[in-house]
Coordinates of C-alpha atoms in Angstrom, one line a residue:
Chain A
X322 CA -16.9 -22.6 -6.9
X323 CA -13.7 -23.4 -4.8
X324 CA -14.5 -22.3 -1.3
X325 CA -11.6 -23.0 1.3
X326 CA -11.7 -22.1 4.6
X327 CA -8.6 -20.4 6.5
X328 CA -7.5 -23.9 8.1
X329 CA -7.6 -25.3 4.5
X330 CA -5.3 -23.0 3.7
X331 CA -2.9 -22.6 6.1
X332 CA -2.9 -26.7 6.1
X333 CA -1.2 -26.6 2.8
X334 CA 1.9 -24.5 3.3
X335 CA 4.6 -26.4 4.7
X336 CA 6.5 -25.3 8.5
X337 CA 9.6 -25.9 10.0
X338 CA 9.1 -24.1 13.5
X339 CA 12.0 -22.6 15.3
X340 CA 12.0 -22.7 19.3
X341 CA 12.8 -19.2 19.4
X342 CA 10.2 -16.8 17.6
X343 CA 11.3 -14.8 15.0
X344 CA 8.4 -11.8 15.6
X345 CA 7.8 -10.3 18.7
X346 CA 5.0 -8.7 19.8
X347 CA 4.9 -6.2 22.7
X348 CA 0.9 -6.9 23.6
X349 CA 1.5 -3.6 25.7
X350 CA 2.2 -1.5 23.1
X351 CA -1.2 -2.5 21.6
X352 CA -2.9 -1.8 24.2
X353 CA -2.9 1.7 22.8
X354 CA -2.9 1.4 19.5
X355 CA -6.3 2.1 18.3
X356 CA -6.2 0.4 14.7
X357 CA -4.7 -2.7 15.4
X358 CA -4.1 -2.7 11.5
X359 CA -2.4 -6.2 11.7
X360 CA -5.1 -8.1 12.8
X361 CA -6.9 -7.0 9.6
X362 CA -3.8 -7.5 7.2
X363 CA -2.4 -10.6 8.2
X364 CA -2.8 -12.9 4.9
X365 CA -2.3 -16.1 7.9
X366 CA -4.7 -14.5 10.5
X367 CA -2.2 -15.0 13.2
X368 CA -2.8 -11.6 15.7
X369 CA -5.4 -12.4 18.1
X370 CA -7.1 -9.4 19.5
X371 CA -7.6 -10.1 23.6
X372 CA -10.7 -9.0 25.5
X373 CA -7.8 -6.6 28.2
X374 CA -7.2 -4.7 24.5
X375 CA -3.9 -6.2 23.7
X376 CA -2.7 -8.4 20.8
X377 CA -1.6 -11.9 21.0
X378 CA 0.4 -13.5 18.0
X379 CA 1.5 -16.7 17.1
X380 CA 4.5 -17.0 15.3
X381 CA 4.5 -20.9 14.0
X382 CA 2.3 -20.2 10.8
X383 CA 4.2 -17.3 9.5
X384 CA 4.6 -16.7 5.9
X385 CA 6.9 -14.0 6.5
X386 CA 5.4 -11.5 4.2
X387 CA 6.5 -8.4 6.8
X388 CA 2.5 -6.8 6.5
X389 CA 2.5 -6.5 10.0
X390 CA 5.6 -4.2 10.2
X391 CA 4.9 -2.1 7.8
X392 CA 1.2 -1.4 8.6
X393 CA 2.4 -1.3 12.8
X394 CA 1.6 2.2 14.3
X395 CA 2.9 2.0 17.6
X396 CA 6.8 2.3 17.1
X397 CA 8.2 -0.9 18.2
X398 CA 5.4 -3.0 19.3
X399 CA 6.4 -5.6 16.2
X400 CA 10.4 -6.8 17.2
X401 CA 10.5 -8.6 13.1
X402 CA 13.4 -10.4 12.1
X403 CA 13.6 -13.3 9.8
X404 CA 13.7 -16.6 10.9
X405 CA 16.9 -19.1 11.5
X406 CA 18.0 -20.3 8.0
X407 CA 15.8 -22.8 7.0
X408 CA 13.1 -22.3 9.1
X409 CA 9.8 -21.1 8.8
X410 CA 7.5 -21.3 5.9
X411 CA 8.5 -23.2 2.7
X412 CA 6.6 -23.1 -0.6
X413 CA 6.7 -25.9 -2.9
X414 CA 4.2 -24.6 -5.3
X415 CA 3.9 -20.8 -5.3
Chain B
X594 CA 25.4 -29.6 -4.2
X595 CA 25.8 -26.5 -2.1
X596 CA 29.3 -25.7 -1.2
X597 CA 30.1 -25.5 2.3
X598 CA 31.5 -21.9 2.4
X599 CA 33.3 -21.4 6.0
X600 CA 32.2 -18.2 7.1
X601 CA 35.5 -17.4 9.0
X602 CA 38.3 -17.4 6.7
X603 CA 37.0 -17.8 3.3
X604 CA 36.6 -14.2 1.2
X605 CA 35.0 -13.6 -1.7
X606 CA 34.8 -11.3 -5.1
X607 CA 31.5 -11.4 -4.9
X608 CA 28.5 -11.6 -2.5
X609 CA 25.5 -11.9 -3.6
X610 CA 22.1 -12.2 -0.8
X611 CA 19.4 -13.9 -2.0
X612 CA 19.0 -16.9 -4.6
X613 CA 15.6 -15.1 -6.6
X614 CA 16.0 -13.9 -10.5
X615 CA 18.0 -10.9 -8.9
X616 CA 20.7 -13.1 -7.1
X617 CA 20.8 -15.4 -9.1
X618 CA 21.1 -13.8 -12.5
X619 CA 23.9 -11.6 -11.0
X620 CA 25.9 -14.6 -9.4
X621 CA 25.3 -16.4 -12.8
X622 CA 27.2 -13.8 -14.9
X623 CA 29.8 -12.9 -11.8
X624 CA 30.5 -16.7 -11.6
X625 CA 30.8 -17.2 -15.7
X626 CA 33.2 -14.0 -15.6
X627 CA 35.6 -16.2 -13.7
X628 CA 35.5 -14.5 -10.1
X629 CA 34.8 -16.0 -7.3
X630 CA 31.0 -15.7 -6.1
X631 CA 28.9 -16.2 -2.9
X632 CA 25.5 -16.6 -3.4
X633 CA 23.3 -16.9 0.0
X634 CA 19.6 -17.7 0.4
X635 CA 17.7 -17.6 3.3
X636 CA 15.6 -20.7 2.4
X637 CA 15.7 -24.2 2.4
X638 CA 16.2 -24.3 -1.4
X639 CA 15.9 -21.3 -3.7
X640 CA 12.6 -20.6 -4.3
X641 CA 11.4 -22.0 -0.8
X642 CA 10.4 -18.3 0.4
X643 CA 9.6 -16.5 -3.1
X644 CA 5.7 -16.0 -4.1
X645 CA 5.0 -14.5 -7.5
X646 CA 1.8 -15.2 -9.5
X647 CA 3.5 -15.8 -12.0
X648 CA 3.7 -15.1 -15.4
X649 CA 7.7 -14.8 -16.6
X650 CA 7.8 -12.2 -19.4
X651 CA 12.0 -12.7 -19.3
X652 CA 12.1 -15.2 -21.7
X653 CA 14.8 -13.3 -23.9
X654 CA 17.0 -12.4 -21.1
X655 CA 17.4 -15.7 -20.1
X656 CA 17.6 -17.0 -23.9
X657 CA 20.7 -15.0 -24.1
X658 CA 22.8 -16.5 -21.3
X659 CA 21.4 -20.0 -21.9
X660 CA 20.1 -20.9 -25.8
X661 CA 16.4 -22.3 -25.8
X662 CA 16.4 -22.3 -21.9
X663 CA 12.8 -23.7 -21.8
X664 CA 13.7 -27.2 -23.1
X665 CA 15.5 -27.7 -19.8
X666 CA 13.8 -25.2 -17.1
X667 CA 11.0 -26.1 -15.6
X668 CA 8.1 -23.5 -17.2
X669 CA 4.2 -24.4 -17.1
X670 CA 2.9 -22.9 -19.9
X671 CA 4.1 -20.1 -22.8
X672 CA 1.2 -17.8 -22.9
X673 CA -0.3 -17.0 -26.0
X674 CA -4.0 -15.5 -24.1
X675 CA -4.5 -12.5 -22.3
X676 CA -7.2 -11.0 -20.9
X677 CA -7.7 -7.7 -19.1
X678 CA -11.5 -7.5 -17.1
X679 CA -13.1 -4.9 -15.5
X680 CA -15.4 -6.2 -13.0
X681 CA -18.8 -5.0 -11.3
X682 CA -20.2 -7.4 -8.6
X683 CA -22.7 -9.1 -11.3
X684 CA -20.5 -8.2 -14.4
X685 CA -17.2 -8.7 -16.1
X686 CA -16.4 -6.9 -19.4
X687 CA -12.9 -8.0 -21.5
X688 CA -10.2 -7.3 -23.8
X689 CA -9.6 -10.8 -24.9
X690 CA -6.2 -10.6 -26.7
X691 CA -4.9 -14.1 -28.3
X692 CA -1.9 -14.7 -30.7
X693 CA -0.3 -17.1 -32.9
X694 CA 2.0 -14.7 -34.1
X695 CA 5.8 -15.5 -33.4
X696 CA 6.7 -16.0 -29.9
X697 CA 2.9 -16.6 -29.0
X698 CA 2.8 -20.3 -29.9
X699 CA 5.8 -21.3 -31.4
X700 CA 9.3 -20.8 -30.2
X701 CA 11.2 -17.9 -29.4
X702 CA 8.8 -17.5 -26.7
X703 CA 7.6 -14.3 -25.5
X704 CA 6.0 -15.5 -21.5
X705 CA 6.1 -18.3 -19.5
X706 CA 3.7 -19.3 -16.4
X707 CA 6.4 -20.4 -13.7
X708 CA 6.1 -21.9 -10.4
X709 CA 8.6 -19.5 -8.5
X710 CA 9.4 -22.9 -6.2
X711 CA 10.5 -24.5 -8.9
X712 CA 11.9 -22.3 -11.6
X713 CA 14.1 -20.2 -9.0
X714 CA 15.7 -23.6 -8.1
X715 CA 16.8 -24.1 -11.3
X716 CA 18.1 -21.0 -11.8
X717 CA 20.0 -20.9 -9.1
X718 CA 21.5 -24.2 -10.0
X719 CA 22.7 -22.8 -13.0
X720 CA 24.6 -20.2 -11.3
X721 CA 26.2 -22.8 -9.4
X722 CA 26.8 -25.1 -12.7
X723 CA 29.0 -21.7 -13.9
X724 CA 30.8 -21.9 -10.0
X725 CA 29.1 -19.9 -8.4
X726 CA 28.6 -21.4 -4.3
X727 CA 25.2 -21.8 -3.4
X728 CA 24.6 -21.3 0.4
X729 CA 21.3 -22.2 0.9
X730 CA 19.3 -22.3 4.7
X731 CA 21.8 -19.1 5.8
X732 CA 19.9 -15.8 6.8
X733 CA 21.9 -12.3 6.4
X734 CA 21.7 -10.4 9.5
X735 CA 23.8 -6.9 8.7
X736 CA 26.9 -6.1 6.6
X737 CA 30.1 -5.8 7.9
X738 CA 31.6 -2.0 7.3
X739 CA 35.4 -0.6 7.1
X740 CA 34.8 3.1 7.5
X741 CA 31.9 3.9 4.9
X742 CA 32.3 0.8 3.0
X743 CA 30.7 -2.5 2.7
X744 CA 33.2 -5.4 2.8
X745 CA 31.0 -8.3 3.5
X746 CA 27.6 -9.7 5.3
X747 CA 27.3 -10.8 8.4
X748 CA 25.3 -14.6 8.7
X749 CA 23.4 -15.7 11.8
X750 CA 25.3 -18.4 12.4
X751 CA 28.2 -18.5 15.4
X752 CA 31.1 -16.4 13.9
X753 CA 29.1 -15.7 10.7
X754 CA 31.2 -13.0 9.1
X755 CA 32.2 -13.3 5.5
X756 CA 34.1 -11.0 3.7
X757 CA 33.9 -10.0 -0.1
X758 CA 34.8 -6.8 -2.4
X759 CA 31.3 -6.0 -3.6
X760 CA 28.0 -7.3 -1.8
X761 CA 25.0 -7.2 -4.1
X762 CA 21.6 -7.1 -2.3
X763 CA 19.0 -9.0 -3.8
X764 CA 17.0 -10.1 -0.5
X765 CA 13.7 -8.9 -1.2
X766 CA 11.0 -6.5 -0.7
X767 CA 11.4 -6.4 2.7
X768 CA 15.4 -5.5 2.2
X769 CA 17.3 -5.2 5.9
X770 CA 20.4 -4.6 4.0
X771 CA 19.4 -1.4 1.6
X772 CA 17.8 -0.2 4.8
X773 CA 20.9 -1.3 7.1
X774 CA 22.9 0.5 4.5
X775 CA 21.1 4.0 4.6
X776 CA 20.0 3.3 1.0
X777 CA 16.5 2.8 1.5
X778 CA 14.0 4.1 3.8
X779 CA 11.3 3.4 5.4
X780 CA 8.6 2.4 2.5
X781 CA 4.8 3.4 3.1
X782 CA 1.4 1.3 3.1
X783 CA 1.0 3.1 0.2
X784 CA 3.6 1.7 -1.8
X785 CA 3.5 -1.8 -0.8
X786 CA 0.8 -4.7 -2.2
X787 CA 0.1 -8.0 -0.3
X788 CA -1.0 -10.6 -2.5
X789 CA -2.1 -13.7 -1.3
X790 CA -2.5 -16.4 -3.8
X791 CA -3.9 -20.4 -4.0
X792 CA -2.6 -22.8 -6.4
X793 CA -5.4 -24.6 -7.6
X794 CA -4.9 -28.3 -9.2
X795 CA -7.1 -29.5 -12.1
X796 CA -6.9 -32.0 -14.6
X797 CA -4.8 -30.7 -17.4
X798 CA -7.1 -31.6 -20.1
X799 CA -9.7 -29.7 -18.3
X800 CA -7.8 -26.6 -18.0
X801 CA -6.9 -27.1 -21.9
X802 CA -11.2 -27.5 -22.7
X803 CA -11.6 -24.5 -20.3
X804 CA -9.2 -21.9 -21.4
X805 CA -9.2 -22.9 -24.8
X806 CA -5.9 -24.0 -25.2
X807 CA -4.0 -26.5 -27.4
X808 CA -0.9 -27.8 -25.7
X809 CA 0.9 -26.7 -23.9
X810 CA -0.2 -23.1 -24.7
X811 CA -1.2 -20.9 -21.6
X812 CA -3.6 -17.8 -20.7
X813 CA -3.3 -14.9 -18.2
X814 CA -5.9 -13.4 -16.8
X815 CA -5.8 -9.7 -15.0
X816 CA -9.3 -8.0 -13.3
X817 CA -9.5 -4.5 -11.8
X818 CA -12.5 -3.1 -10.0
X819 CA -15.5 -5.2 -7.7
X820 CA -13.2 -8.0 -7.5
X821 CA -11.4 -6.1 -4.5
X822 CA -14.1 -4.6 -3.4
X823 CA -13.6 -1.2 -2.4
X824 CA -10.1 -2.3 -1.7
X825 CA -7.2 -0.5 -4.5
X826 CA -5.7 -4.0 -6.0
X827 CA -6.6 -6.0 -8.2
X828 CA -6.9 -10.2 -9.0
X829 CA -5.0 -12.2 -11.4
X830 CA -5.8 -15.7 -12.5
X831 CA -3.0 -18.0 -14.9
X832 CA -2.8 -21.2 -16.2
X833 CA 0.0 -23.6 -15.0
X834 CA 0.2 -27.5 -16.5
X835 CA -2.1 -29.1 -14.0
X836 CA -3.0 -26.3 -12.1
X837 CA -4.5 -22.8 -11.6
X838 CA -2.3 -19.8 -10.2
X839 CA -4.8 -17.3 -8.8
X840 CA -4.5 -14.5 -6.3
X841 CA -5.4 -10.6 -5.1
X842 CA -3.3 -7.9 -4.9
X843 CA -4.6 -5.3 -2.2
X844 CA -2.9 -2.1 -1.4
X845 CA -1.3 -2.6 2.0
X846 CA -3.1 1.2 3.2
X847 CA -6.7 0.4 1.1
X848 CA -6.5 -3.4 3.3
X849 CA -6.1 -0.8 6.8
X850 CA -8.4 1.8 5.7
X851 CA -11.4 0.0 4.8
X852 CA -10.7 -3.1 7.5
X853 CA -10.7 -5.6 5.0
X854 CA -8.8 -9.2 5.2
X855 CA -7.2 -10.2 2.5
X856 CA -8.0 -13.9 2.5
X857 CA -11.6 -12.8 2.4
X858 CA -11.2 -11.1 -1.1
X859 CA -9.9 -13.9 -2.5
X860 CA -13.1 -15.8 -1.3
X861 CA -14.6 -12.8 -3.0
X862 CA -13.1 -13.3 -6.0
X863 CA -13.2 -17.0 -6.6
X864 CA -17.2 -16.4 -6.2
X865 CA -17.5 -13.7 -8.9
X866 CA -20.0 -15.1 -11.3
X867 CA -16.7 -14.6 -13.8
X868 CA -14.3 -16.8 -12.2
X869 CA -16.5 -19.4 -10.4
X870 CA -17.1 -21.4 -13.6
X871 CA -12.9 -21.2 -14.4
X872 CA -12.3 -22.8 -11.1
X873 CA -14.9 -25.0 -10.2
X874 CA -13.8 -28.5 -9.5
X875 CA -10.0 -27.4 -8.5
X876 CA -8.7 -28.6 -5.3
X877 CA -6.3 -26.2 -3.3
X878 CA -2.5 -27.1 -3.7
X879 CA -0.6 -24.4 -1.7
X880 CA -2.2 -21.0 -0.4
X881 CA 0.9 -18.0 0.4
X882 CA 1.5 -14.3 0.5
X883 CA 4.4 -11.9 -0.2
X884 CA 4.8 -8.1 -0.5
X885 CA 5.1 -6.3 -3.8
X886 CA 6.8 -3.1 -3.7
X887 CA 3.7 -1.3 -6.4
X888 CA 5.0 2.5 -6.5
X889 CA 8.0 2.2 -9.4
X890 CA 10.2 5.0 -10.0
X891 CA 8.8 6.7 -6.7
X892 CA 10.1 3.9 -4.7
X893 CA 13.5 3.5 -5.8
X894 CA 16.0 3.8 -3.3
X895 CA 19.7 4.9 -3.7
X896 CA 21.1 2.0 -5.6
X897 CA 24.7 1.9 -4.5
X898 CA 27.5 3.0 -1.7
X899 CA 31.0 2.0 -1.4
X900 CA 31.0 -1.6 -1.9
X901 CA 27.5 -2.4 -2.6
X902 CA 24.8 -2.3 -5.4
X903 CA 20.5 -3.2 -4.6
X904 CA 18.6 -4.9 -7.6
X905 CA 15.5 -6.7 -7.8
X906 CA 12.6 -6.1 -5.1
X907 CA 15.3 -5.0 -2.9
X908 CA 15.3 -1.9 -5.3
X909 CA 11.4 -1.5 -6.2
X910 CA 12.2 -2.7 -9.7
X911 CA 8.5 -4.3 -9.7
X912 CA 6.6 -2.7 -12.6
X913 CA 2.9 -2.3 -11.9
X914 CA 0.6 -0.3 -14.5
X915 CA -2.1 -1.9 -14.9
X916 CA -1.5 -3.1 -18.3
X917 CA 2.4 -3.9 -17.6
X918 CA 2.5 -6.1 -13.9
X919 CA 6.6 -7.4 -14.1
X920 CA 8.9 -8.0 -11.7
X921 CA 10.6 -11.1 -12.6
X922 CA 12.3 -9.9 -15.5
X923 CA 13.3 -6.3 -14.0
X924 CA 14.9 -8.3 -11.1
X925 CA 16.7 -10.5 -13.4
X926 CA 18.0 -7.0 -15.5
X927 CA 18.9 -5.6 -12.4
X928 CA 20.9 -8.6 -11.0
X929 CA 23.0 -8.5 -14.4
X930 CA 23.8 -5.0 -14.8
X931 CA 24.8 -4.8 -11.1
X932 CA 27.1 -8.2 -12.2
X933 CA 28.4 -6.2 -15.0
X934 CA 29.4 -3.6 -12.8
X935 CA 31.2 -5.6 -10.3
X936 CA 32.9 -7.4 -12.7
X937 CA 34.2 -4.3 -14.0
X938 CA 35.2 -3.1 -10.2
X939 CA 37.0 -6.3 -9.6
X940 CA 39.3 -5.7 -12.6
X941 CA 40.1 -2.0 -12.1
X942 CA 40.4 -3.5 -8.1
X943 CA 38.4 -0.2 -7.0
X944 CA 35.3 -0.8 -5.3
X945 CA 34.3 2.6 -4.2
X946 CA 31.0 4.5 -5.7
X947 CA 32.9 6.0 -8.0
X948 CA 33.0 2.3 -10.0
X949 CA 29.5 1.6 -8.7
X950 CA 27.8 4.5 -10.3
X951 CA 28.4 2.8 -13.4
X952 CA 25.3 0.4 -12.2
X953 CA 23.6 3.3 -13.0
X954 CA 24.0 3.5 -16.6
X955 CA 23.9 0.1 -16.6
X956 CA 20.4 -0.2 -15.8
X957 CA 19.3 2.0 -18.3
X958 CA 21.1 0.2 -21.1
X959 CA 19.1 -2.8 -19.8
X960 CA 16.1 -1.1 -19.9
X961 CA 15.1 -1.0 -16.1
X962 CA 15.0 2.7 -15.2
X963 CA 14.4 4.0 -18.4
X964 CA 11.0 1.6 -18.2
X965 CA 10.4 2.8 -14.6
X966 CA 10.8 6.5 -15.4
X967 CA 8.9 6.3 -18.6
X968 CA 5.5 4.6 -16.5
X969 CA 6.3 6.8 -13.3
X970 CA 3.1 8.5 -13.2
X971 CA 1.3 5.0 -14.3
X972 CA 1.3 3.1 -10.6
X973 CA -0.4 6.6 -8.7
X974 CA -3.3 6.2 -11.5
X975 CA -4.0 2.8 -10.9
X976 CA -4.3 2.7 -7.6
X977 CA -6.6 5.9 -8.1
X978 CA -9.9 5.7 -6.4
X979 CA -11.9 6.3 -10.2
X980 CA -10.0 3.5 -12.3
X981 CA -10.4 1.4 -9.2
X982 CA -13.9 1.7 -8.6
X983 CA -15.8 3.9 -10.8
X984 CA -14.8 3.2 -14.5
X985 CA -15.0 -0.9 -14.0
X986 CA -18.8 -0.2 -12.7
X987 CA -19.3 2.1 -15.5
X988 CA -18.1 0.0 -18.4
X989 CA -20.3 -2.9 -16.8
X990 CA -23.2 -1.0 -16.5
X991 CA -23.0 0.4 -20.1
X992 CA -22.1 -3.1 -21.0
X993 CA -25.2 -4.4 -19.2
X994 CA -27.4 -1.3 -21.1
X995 CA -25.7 -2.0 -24.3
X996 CA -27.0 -5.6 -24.9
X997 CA -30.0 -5.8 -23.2
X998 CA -32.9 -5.7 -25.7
X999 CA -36.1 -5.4 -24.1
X1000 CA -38.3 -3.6 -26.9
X1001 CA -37.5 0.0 -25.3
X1002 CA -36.0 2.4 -28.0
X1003 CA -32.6 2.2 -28.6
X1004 CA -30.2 5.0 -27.2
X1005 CA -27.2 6.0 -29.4
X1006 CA -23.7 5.1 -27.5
X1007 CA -23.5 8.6 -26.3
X1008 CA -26.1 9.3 -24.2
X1009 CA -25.9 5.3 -23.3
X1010 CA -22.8 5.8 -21.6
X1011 CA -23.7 9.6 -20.3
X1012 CA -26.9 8.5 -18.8
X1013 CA -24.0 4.8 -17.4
X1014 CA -21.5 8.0 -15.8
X1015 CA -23.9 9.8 -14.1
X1016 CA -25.6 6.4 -12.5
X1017 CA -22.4 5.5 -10.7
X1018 CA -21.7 9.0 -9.7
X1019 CA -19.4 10.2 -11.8
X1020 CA -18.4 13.2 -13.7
X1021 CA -17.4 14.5 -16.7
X1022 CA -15.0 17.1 -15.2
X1023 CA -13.2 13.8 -13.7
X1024 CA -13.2 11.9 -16.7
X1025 CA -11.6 15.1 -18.7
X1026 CA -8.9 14.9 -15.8
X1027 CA -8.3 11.7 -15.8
X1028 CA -7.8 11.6 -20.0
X1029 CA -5.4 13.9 -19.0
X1030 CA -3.7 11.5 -16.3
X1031 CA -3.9 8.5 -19.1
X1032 CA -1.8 10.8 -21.9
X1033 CA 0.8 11.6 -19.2
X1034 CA 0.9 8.0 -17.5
X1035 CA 0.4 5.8 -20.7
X1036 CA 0.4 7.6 -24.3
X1037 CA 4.3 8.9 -24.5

């Protein structure tokens, strides 16, 4: 069996990070969304969910799939974009 | 390598956004047709952002704009193994298909395993072999609009606008520019997959001993049912050279309804007593993730206006019915019939949608939306909660009664698989419904 954990994975994709995120997330807005649904979809695990109910996200180890927007309930709590040309995740292998 | 378009006062015929199959099929033909032919990608290199899993099944499409394509192209393996399994926690039951018919082992080749990293730069680069300009690291904000038409793109870079007489979109499943267009709307869970995917490496005799393989030959490997868990999706597993493509597709509305993380099925599913033995030893390469737009024709969005055409997962064209899973080669269709099209517009010098239409009819001689509308009713079915859950369990469990011999009388195969329905809950009003769903989804 092949067991990796989620810092073996994430270790193996390559990042070029951007000073400016590309994602926003209005941890305000979560506040009072019930679901939270992209905590549970995020395939890089990168929305935190904070003790005062709202959501904390980290931006560097984005894959860029766009799970989180779609599956976002609260109208504009997720600002998405893509990032700067060139930045963000590359694949080599994939 | 990359021309070094000036955004400001250069124009172009054509503009194509994105550097996948789509984009880069399209700006292939545009470029060969003599016009003059932007072709943008978001990425460091083409490639550098695209996930598939992949098996390639556009072998012929590419044979026809470039002979024997493979010699050159950077493929894994030409698969000549198939399996479909249907999976209970403990069990896995197959339909082992294998070939050396023509196009299985031998040249013309039917499928290749790819590495999307590496194939889609190649592709690309032989767009920009026929002239097309490559802009690579460039993102596409918006499109820049006359009235109702499209007349260029607008970059993220200072003073990004760049002007052309048709854009074609090919950026992705997540497309800003059919949505910033008012062709798409906004898609549903429902109709979106994530699949998250490793890329295993093992010693290429091993994976040759494994999979039984001579070669260079290659297998593909498709499960539906415990391997998601309750989740709708399903797992595939493929052979590269020296490594091992594997991955789960979960419906993006099954991952929020039943609170299930999607790296954690794929933990699942490498522990299946099934796939445990085909991986064991591998050490992980690359893990990644992308959206696959999974509902078909019910997805589709308008696929032109006034200066624009959508093709590839821009436009849905992703094929997913359990026993078809394409993508690859609809995107590449796509990208050439909306080629053909501008081609056309930029001879007649009329750009409007009443040239663009003809995309339409273009799509259906390359077989993209005849496909899409023939299988419409196929995606709805397979993401189904029975096929998903209930018949997998159900042929493992008959499978399970079926050869286990332990000096009880033997039952005949009907009330075998009777006594098999009724243990995992189902019925045979459902199962007469669901015939009924197959012949409309699948039989003509």
């Amino acid at each position: 069996m092949v067991i990796t954990t989620h810092d073996e994975k994430i270790r193996t994709a390559r990042f070029k990070v951007d000073d400016r995120p590309h994602i926003v997330v209005d941890g305000e807005k979560c506040r009072s969304c019930a679901v939270q649904s992209c905590v549970t979809v995020c395939p890089a695990n990168l929305f935190v969910p904070l003790d005062d109910g709202s959501v904390l996200f980290n931006y560097e180890q984005c894959f860029e799939c766009g799970a989180c927007y779609f599956v976002c309930a609260e109208e504009g709590a997720i600002h998405w974009t893509y990032p700067r040309g060139g930045y963000g995740v590359t694949f080599r292998e994939s | 390598m990359s021309a070094n378009a000036n955004g400001r006062s250069e124009r172009f015929d054509v503009i194509i956004v994105g550097a996948g199959p789509a984009g880069s099929a399209a700006a292939l033909l545009c470029a060969r047709a003599g016009l003059k032919v932007l072709l943008i990608e978001r990425g460091e290199y083409p490639g550098a952002k695209n996930v598939s899993g992949a098996v390639f099944y556009g072998s012929a499409i590419v044979d026809a704009l470039i002979p024997n394509w493979w010699e050159q192209a950077p493929v894994e393996r030409h698969v000549c193994r198939r399996d479909l399994v249907l999976m209970s926690p403990t069990t896995a039951v197959s339909l082992d298909f294998r070939s050396a018919a023509p196009g299985y082992v031998a040249p013309p080749y039917n499928a290749f395993t790819i590495l999307r990293p590496k194939f889609d730069r190649w592709f690309a680069a032989q767009a920009e072999a026929a002239g097309a300009f490559l802009l690579t690291s460039t993102v596409v904000d918006d499109l820049l609009w006359e009235g109702s038409r499209v007349v260029g793109v607008k970059v993220r870079r200072d003073e990004g606008e760049v002007r052309g007489d048709v854009v074609i979109a090919c950026d992705g499943v997540n497309s800003w520019l059919a949505r910033k267009a008012g062709l798409q709307r906004e898609l549903e869970t429902h109709e979106l997959a994530l699949g998250v995917k490793e890329v295993i490496g093992l010693d290429e005799a091993v994976i040759r001993q494994r999979f039984h393989l001579n070669g260079e030959e290659g297998m593909a490997l498709e499960y539906l049912g415990a391997v998601t868990e309750e989740v709708h999706g399903g797992a595939f597993l493929y052979t590269n050279k020296t490594s091992l493509s594997l991955g789960v597709i979960a419906q993006l509305s099954s991952l929020v309804e039943h609170k299930k993380r999607p790296y954690d099925l794929l933990e699942t599913f490498k522990a299946h007593p099934a796939v445990a033995p085909l991986v064991r030893g591998g050490t992980l390469r690359e893990y990644s993730a992308h959206l696959i737009p999974e509902a078909g024709w019910k997805m589709i969005p308008d696929l032109y206006t006034d200066g624009m055409m959508v093709a590839g997962d821009a436009a849905g064209f992703c094929l997913s019915t359990g026993i078809y899973i394409e993508g690859i080669n609809y995107a590449m269709q796509s990208g050439l019939a909306a080629a053909e099209v501008a081609i056309d517009a930029c001879r007649r010098r009329d750009f409007s949608r009443s040239v663009l239409r003809l995309y339409l009819d273009a799509l259906r001689r390359r077989n993209v939306l005849t496909d899409f509308q023939a299988y419409r009713h196929a995606p709805s079915f397979v993401n189904g909660e029975r096929l998903q859950n209930l018949y997998p369990e159900l042929a493992a469990l008959a499978s399970e009664a079926l050869f286990r011999v332990d000096g009880n009388r033997k039952q005949k195969l009907l009330p075998l698989y009777w006594r098999s329905l009724r243990k995992v809950g189902g019925k045979p009003s459902h199962v007469l419904r669901d015939l009924y769903q197959v012949t409309r989804a699948y039989l003509w």
